[in-house]
XYZ file of C-alpha atoms in Angstrom:
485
model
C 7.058 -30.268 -2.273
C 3.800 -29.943 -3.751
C 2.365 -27.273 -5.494
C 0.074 -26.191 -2.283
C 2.610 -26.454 -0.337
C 4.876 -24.365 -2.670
C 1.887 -21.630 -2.681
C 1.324 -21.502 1.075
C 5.428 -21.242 1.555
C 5.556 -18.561 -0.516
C 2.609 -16.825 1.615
C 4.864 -16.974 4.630
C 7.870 -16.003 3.075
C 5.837 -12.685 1.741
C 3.982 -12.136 4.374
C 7.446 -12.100 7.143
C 9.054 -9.876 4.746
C 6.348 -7.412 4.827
C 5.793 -7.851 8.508
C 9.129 -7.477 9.439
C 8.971 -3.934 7.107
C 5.787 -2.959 9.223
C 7.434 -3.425 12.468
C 10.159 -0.791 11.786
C 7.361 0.973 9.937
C 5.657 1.265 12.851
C 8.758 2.003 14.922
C 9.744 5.031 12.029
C 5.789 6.048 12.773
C 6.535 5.996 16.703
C 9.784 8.350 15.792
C 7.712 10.445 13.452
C 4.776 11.238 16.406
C 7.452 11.920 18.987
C 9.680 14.146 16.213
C 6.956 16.059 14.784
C 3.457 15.640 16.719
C 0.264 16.185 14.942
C 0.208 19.652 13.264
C 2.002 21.760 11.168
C 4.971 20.333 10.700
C 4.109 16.531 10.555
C 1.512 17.900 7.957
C 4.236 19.259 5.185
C 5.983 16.296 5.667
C 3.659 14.022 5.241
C 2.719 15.948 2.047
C 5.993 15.884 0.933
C 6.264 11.787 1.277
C 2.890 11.667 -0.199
C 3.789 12.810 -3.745
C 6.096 10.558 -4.135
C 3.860 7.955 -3.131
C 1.410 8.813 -5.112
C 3.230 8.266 -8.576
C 4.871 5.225 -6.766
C 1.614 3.625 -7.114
C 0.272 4.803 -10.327
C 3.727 3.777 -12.230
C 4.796 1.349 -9.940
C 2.845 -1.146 -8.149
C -0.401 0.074 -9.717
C -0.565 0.245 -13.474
C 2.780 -0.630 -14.533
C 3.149 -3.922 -12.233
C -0.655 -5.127 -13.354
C 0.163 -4.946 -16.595
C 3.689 -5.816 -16.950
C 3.361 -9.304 -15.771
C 0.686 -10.453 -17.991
C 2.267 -9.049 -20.762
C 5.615 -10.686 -19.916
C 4.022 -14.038 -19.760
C 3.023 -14.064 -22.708
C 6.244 -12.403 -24.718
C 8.196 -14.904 -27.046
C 11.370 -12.096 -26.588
C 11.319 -11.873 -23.007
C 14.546 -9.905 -22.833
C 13.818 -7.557 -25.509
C 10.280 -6.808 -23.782
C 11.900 -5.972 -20.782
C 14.899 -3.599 -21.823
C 12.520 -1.649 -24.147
C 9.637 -1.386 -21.325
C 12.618 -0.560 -18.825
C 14.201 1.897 -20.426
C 11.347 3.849 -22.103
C 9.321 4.271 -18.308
C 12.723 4.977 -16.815
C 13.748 8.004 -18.891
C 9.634 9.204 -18.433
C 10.525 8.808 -14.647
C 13.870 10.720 -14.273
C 12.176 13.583 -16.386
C 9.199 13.639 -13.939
C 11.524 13.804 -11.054
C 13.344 16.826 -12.917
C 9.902 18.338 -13.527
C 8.779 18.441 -10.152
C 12.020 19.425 -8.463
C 12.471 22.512 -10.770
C 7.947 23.161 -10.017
C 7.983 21.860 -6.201
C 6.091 25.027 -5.325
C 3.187 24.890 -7.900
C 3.312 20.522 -7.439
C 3.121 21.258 -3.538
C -0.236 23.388 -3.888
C -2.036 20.800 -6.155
C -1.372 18.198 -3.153
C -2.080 20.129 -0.456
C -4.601 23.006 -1.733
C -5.708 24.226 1.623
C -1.675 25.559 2.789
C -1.027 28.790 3.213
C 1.671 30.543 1.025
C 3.967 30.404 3.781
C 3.536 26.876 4.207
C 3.926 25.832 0.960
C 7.504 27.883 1.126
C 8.299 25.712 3.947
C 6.681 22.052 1.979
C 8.120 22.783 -1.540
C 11.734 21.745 -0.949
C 10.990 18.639 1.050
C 8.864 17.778 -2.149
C 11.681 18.400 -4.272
C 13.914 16.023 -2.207
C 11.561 13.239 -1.942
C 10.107 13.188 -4.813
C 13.473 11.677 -6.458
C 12.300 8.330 -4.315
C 9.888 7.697 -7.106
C 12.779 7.471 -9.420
C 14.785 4.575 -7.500
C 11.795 2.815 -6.120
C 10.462 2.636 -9.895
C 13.424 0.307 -10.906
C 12.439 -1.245 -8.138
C 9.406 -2.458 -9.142
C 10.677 -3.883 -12.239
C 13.157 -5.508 -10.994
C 10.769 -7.102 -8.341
C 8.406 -8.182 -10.569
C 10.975 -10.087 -12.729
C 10.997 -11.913 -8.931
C 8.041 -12.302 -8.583
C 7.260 -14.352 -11.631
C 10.140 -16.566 -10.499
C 7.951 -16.859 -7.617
C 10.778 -15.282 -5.323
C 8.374 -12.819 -3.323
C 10.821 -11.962 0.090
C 13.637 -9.747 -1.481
C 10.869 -7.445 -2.581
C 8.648 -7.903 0.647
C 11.521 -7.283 3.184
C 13.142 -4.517 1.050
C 10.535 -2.130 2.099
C 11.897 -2.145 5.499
C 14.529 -0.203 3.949
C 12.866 2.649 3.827
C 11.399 2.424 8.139
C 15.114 1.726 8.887
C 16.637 4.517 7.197
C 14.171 6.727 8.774
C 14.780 5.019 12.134
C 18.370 5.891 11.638
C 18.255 9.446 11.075
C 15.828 9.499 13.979
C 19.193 9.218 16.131
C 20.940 12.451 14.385
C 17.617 15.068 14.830
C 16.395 17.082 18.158
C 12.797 16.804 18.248
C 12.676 20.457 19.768
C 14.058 21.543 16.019
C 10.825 20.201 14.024
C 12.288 22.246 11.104
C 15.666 20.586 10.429
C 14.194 17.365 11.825
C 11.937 16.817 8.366
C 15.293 17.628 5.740
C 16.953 14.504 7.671
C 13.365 12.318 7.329
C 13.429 13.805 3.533
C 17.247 12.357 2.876
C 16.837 9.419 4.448
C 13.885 8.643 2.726
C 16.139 8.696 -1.172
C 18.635 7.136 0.702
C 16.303 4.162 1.149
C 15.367 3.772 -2.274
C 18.882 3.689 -3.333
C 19.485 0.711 -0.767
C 16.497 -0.924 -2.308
C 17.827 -0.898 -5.683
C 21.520 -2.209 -4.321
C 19.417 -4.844 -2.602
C 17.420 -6.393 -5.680
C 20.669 -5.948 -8.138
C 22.352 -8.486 -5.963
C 19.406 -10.535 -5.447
C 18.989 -10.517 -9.724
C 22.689 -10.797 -10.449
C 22.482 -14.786 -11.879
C 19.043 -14.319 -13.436
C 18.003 -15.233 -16.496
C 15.764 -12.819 -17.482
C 18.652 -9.762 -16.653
C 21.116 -11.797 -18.645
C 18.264 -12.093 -21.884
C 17.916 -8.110 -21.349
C 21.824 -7.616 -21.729
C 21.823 -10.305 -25.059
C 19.206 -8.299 -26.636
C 20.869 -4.996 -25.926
C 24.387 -6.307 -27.493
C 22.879 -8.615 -30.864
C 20.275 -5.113 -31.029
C 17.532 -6.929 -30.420
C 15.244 -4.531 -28.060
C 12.362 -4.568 -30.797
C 8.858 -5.630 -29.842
C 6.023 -4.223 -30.255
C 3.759 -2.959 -26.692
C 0.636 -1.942 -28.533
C -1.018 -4.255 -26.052
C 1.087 -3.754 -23.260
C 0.782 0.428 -23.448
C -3.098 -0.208 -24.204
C -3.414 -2.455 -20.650
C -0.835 -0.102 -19.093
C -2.549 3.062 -20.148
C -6.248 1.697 -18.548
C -4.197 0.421 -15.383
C -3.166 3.749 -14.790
C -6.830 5.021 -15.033
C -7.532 2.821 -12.646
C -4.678 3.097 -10.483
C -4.937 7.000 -10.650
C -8.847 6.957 -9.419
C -7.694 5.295 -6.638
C -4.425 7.530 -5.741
C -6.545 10.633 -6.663
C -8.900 9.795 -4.150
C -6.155 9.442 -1.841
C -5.248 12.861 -2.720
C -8.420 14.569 -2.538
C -8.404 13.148 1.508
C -5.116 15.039 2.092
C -6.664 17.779 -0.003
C -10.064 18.037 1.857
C -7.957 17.894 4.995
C -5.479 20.296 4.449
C -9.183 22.701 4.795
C -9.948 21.050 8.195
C -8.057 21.871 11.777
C -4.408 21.696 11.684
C -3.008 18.067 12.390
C -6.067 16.514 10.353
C -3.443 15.301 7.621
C -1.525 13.790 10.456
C -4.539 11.673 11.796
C -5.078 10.505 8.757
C -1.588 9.722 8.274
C -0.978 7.535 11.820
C -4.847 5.820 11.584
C -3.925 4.775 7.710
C -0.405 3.419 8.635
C -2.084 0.836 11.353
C -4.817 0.039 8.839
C -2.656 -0.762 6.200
C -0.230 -3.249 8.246
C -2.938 -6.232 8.411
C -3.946 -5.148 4.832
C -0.360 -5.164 3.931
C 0.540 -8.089 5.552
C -2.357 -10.182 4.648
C -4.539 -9.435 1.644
C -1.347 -7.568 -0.342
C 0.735 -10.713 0.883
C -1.936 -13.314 -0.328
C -2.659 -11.641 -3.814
C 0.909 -10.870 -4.834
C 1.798 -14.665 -4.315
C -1.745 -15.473 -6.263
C -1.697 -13.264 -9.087
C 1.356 -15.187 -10.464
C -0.727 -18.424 -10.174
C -4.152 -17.563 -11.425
C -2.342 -15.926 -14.575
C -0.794 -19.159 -15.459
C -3.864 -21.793 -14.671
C -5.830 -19.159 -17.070
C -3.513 -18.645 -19.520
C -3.517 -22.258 -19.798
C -7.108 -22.597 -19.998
C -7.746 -23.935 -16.461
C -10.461 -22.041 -14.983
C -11.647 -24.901 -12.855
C -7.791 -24.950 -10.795
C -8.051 -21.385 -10.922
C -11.066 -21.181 -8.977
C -10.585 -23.748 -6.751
C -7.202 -21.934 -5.889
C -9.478 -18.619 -5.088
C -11.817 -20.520 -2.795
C -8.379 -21.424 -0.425
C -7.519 -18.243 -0.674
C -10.714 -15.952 0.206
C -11.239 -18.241 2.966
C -8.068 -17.373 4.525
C -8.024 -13.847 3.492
C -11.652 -12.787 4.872
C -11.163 -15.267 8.219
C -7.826 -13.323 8.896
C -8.633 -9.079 7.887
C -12.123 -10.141 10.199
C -9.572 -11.081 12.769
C -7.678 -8.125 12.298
C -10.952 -5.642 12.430
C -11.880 -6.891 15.359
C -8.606 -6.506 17.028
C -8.014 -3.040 15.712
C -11.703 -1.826 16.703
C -11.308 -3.049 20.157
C -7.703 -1.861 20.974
C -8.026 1.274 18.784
C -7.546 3.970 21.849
C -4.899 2.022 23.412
C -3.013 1.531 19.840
C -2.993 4.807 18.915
C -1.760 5.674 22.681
C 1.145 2.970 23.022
C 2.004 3.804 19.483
C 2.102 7.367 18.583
C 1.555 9.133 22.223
C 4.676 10.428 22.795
C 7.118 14.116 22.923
C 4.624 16.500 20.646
C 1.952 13.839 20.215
C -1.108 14.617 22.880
C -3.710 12.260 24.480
C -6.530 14.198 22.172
C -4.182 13.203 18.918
C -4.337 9.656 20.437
C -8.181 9.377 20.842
C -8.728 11.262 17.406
C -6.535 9.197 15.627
C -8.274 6.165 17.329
C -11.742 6.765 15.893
C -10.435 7.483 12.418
C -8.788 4.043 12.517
C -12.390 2.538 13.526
C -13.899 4.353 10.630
C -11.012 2.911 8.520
C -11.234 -0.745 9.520
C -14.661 -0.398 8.914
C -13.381 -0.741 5.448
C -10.629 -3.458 5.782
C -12.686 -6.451 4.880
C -14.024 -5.505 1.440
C -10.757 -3.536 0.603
C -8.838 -6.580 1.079
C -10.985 -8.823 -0.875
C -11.427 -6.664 -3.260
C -8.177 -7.270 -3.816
C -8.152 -10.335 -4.747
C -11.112 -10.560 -7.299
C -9.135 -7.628 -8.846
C -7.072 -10.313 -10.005
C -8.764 -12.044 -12.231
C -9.827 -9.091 -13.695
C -6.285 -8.320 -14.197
C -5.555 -11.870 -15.494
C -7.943 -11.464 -17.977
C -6.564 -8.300 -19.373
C -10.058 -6.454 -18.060
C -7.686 -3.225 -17.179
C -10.386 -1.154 -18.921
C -13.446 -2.215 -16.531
C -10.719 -2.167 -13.653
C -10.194 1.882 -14.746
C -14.263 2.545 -14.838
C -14.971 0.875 -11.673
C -12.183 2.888 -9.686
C -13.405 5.837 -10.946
C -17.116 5.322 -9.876
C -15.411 4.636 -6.792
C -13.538 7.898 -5.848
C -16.740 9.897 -7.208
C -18.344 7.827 -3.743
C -15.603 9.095 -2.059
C -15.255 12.364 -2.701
C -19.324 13.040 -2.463
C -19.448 11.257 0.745
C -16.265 12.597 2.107
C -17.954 16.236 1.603
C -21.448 15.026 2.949
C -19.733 13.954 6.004
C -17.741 16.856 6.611
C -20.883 18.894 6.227
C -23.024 16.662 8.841
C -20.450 16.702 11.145
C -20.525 19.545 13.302
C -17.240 18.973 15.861
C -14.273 20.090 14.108
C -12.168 17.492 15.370
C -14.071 15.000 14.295
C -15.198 16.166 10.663
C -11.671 14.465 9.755
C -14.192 11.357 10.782
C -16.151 11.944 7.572
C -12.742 11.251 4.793
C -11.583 8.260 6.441
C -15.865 6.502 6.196
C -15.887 7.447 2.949
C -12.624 5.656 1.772
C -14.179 2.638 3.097
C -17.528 2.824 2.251
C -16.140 3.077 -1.390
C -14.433 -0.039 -0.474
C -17.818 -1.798 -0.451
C -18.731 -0.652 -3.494
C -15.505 -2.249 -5.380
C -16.074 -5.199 -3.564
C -19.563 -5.934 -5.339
C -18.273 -4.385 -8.675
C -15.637 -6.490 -8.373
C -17.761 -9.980 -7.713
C -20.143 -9.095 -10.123
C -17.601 -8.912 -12.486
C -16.319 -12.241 -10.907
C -19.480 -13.822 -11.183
C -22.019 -14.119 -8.487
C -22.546 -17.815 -9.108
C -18.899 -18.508 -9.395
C -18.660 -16.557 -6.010
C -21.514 -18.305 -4.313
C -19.116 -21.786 -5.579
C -16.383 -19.926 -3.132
C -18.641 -19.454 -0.670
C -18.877 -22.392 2.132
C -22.010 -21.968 4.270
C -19.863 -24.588 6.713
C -17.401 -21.560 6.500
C -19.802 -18.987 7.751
C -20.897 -21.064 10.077
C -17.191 -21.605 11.917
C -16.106 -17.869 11.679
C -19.391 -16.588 13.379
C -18.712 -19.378 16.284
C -15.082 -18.681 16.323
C -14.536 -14.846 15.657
C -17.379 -14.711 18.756
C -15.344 -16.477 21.259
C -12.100 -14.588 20.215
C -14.105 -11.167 20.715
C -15.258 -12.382 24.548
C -11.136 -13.381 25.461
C -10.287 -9.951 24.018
C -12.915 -7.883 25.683
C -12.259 -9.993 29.249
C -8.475 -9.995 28.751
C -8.086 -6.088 27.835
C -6.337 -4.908 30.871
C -3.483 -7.682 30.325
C -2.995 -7.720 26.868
C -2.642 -3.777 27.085
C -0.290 -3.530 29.892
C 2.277 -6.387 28.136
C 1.947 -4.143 25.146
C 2.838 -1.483 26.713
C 5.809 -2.496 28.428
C 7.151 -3.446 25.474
C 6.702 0.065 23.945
C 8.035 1.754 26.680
C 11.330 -0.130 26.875
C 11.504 0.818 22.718
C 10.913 4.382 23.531
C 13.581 4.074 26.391
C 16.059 3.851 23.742
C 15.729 7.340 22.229
């Protein structure tokens, strides 16, 4: 099989992992709108998974995973790198989980600033609870990116799904008329999952070589290297990755001010705008990173590049696909999706145009994405940090701007989910011009353009004239998944 080949197999092998995940994702977001609606109690929880989250992607799959697999490429003592970088982030991780579980009360009111004292009484033991996720999933991540340098990407794609099937689960032990009780089962389930996770990729690592190195260099007392390098790329990755999670924080913050249920809609519209982003551009760049670090650490920029080109094309012809879709059928998403038991029609339509406002966004956010890389490749954590930064001060500016403009209160949620992607614009061109706009320009057919304006055209006209149909088939389906709760 040839090396294309090889790259586009490993695509589709991410990218069904991760859509099989978003499937029961979506079916654990269906059991979450019928459980706990769109107000106060789908609010705390959502805090409550958020914290966890948050760290998740600072430690996990932000920072840490951009700079652990450059630096492991290039270690001479692979083993020894990897039990001294495993063991010193794991003891900072079980001692962060201990921190916040013995705090969860002052932790809650940093995430969620505008609850009440009484809710935070109610929010700070479900952040206790599922904050010990973070713990588990971080192993995770380590043990997945060993993977994914062996360019095995599915255990750690599908293994998500995990966490949507132990929530679907517990779905079938709660009363949705006890909202209360309902969120300690979600909260359980959800460390439950990240313990099956971890079972998962110790199997799936059991034979490998790398594992085996890290046990050798723990028994001849080898675990010395030095991470100057490492901690320097890790410590501006976090920057980075922290500008971006903080912004996602100051949304929940700014709408834990606005009407009750505002979290929520944020929530639902996010989890449909990340499943083509998730599925697509987080698919396409977790197979590529692996192969644009090794034509560059071998000095071929040219196979590099032409590597890119392949892969923008696919990436910005498929999230365009995937806007279109999602602005079109927003309404009638949201409704077959989420509008069920404590989940009302004006949830649905709200939650609809914050989804518009976020797939506004999806095109530059995914390909943003991907010129990340080669940042990332080229150990340009630093610039990575500064430009994330000048992209939550966007944000947060606009987010406020917006809120102040509009005057509905139902709709002032609007303004926080426009400003997330109108930041996304902004990394986009920070990120090419970084890139290089000439190299870019080389990635940019003109024949391209030319095809997707003809073809995404005719695919808008069969969607808008073949509405009714497509809506109704989707909604049959739905209905017979709901009959089964």
């Amino acid at each position: 099989m040839n090396k294309k080949n090889i790259i586009f197999k490993n695509f589709i092998v991410n990218a069904l992992g991760i859509l099989f995940s978003r499937i029961l994702g979506l079916a654990r977001d269906m059991l979450l709108a019928l459980f706990l609606g769109a107000g106060l109690y789908s609010d705390i929880f959502f805090v409550a998974l958020k914290m966890p989250a948050f760290f998740r992607r600072i430690f996990a799959e932000g920072a840490f995973g951009q700079s652990f697999l450059p630096n492991f490429a290039n270690s001479k003592q692979k083993g020894a790198f990897c039990v001294v970088v495993f063991s010193h982030f794991t003891l900072i991780v079980f001692l962060l989980c201990l921190l916040v579980s013995f705090f969860s009360s002052f932790f809650t009111k940093i995430f969620a600033f505008g609850f009440d004292a009484k809710t935070i009484a109610l929010a700070s033991p479900l952040v206790a609870i599922n904050f010990w996720y973070l713990f588990f999933i971080f192993i995770v991540t380590f043990l997945g990116a060993i993977l994914n340098y062996k360019q095995k990407f599915f255990i750690t794609s599908f293994s998500a799904s995990l966490f949507n099937l132990c929530i679907v689960i517990a779905a079938f032990f709660v009363d949705k008329n006890d909202p209360a009780t309902t969120m300690y089962y979600f909260s359980y389930a959800t460390v439950l999952s990240g313990v099956a996770q971890l079972i998962l990729h110790i199997f799936a690592l059991k034979n490998n070589k790398t594992i085996k190195a890290m046990f050798a260099s723990i028994k001849l007392k080898r675990a010395k290297v030095k991470l100057d390098r490492f901690y320097g790329n890790f410590f501006h990755g976090v920057l980075g990755s922290s500008a971006t999670q903080i912004s996602s924080l100051l949304d929940t913050t700014i709408a834990s001010f606005l009407i009750t249920g505002s979290i929520s809609y944020l929530y639902y519209a996010n989890r449909v705008f990340q499943l083509p982003l998730a599925l697509f551009a987080i698919a396409l760049t977790q197979v590529s990173f692996p192969k644009i670090l090794k034509h560059l650490k071998l000095n071929e920029e040219e196979q590099a590049l032409n590597f890119m080109k392949k892969a923008f094309e696919l990436l910005a012809f498929l999230l365009l696909i995937s806007s279109i879709v999602g602005i079109i059928f927003s309404v009638e998403i949201s409704k077959l999706l989420f509008e069920h038991g404590n989940f009302t029609h004006q949830d649905s339509v709200i939650t609809a145009y914050v989804l518009i406002a976020y797939l506004i966004g999806l095109l530059p956010f995914g390909l943003q994405k991907l010129f990340s890389l080669w940042l990332y490749a080229k150990f340009k954590q630093k610039l990575a940090a500064k430009m994330a930064f000048i992209a939550l001060f966007i944000s947060v500016v606009f987010s406020l701007l917006c809120i102040y403009l509009i005057k509905e209160d139902y709709f002032k949620v609007l303004g926080v989910a426009l400003s997330s992607s109108l930041s996304a614009f902004y990394l986009l061109f920070a990120n090419i011009k970084e890139f290089g706009f000439r190299k870019f320009l080389l990635l940019f057919s003109p024949r391209f353009f030319v095809f997707n304006i003809l073809v995404l055209g005719i695919f808008t006209l069969i969607l808008l004239e073949f509405k009714v149909y497509i809506v109704l088939f989707f909604n049959n389906i739905y209905q017979f998944i709901l009959g089964l709760f």
